[in-house]
Short mmCIF file of C-alpha atoms in Angstrom, two decimals:
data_model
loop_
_atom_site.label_atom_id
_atom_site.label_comp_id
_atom_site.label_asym_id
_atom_site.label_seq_id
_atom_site.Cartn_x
_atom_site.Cartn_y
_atom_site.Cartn_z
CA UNK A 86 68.59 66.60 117.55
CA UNK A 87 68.01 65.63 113.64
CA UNK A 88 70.77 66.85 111.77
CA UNK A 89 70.95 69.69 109.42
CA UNK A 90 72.24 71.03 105.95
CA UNK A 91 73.20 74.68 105.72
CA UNK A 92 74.77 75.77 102.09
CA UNK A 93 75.53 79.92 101.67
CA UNK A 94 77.78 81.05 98.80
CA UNK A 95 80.20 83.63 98.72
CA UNK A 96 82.34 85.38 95.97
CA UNK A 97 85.65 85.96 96.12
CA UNK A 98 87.35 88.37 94.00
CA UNK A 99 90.79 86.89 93.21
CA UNK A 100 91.95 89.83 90.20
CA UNK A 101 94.50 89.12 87.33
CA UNK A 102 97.34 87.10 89.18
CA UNK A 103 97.71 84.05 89.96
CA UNK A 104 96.87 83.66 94.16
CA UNK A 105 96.14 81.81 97.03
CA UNK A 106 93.37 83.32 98.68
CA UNK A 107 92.42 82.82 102.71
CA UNK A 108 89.02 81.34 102.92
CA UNK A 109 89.24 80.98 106.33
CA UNK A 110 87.45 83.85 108.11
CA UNK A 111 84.44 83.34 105.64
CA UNK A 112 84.41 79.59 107.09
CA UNK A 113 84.28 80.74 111.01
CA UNK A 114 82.14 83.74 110.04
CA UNK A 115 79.33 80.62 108.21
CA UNK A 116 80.00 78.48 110.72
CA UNK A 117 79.39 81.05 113.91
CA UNK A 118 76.04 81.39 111.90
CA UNK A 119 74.37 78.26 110.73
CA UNK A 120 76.70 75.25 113.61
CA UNK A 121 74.92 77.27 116.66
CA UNK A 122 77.93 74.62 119.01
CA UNK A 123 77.06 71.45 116.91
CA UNK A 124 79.57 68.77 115.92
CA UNK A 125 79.22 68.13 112.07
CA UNK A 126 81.10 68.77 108.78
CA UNK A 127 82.13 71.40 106.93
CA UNK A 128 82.54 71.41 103.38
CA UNK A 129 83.96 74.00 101.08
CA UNK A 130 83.32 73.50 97.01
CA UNK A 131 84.32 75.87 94.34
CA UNK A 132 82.14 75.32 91.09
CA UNK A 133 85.03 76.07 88.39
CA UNK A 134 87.43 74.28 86.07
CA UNK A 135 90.09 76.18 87.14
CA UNK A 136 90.16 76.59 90.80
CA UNK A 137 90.97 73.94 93.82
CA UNK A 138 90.80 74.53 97.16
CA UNK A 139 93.85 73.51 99.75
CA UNK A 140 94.85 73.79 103.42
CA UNK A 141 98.21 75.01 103.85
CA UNK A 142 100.29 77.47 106.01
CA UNK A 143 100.03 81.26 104.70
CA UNK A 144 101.72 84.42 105.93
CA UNK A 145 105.20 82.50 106.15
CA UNK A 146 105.68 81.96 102.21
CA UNK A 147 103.82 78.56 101.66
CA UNK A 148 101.50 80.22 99.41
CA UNK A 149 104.26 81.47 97.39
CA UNK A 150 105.39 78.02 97.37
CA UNK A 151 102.54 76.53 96.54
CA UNK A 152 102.67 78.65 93.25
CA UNK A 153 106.12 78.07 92.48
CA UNK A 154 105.03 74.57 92.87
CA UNK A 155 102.06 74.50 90.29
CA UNK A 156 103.98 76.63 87.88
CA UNK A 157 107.11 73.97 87.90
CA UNK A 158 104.38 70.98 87.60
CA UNK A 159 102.06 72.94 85.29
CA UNK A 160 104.57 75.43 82.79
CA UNK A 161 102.35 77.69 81.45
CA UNK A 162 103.66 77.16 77.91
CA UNK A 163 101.94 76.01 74.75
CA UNK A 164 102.00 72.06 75.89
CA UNK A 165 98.51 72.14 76.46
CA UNK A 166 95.54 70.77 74.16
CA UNK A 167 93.13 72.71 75.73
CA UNK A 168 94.42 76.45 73.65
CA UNK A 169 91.82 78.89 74.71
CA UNK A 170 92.42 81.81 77.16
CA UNK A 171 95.45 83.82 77.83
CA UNK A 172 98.77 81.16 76.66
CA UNK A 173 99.00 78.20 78.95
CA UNK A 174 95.55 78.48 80.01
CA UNK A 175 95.14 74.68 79.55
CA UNK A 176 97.48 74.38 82.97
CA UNK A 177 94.86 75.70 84.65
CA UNK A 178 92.64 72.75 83.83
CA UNK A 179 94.79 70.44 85.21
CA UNK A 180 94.69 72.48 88.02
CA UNK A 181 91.84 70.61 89.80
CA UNK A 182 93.07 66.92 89.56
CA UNK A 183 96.03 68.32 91.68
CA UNK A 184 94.39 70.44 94.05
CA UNK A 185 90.99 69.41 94.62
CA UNK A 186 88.23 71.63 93.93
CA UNK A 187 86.90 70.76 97.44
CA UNK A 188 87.65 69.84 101.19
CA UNK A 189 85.59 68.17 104.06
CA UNK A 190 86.85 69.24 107.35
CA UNK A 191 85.63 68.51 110.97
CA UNK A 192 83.29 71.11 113.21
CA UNK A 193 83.68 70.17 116.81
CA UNK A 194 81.05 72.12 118.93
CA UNK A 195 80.17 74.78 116.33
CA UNK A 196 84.11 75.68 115.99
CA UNK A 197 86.70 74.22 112.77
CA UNK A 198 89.15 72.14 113.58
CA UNK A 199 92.11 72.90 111.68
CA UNK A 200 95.69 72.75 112.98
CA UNK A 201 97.68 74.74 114.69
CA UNK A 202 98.94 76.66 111.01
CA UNK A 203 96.33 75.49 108.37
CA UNK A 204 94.12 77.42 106.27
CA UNK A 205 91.14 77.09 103.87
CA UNK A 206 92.65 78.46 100.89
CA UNK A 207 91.01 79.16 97.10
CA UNK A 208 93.83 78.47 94.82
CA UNK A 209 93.30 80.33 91.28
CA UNK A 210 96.48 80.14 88.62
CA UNK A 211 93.33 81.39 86.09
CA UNK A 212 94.23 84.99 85.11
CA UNK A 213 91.36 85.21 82.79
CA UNK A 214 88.50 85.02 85.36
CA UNK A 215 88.96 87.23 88.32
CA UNK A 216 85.67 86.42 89.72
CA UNK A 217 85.05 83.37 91.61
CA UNK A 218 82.13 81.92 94.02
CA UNK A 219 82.75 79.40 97.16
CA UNK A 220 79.85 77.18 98.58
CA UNK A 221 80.40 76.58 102.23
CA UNK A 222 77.88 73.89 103.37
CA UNK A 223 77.51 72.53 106.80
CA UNK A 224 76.10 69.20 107.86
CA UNK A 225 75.49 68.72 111.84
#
């Protein structure tokens, strides 16, 4: 069977605060429609400056931690060259180089592999753009 390439985005709304928010369901929901039990790839991408997309533990405080985290690497002070936005907003372009606007992750008979605790998360310390958009595209 020749491989295919399956791309659907979705928008997340992720309001005025800084969060972590569980892509997860989206990514079984995609992948229960377009992997039909194929082995293949999964990839997530988020088109912004300002966003990055992890896998970590949620529900138990890691996202919280993951926040406290960014906010102790990235202050959001007036450090930054990049000045527009709400104060600090130049943080949030550094944002990417430390968590990675993207991840590749396995598909093993139409189903995600992830651990036993991960999750697909959209990570968003931008408090000026509550609106974001998530391409899920799946090669198998």
């Amino acid at each position: 069977m020749a491989a295919t390439f399956t791309t659907r985005e979705i928008d997340v709304h992720t309001g005025t605060t800084e969060t972590v928010h569980d892509l997860t369901r989206d990514c079984v929901a995609f992948l229960r429609d377009v992997a039909r039990g194929r082995d293949g790839l999964l990839n997530v991408f988020t088109p912004h400056a300002t966003t990055g997309v992890a896998l970590l533990e949620t529900g138990a405080g890691s996202d919280d931690d993951l926040l406290a985290a960014l906010h102790d690497l990235l202050p959001a002070d007036d450090r930054w060259h990049h000045r527009h936005g709400t104060p600090g907003h130049g943080r949030d372009h550094v944002l990417p180089a430390l968590v990675p606007p993207h991840a590749t992750l396995p598909v093993l008979s139409g189903t995600l592999t992830l651990g036993t605790w991960q999750s697909v998360c959209l990570v968003d310390t931008n408090v000026d753009n509550p609106n974001r958009r998530v391409r899920l595209s799946f090669l198998g």
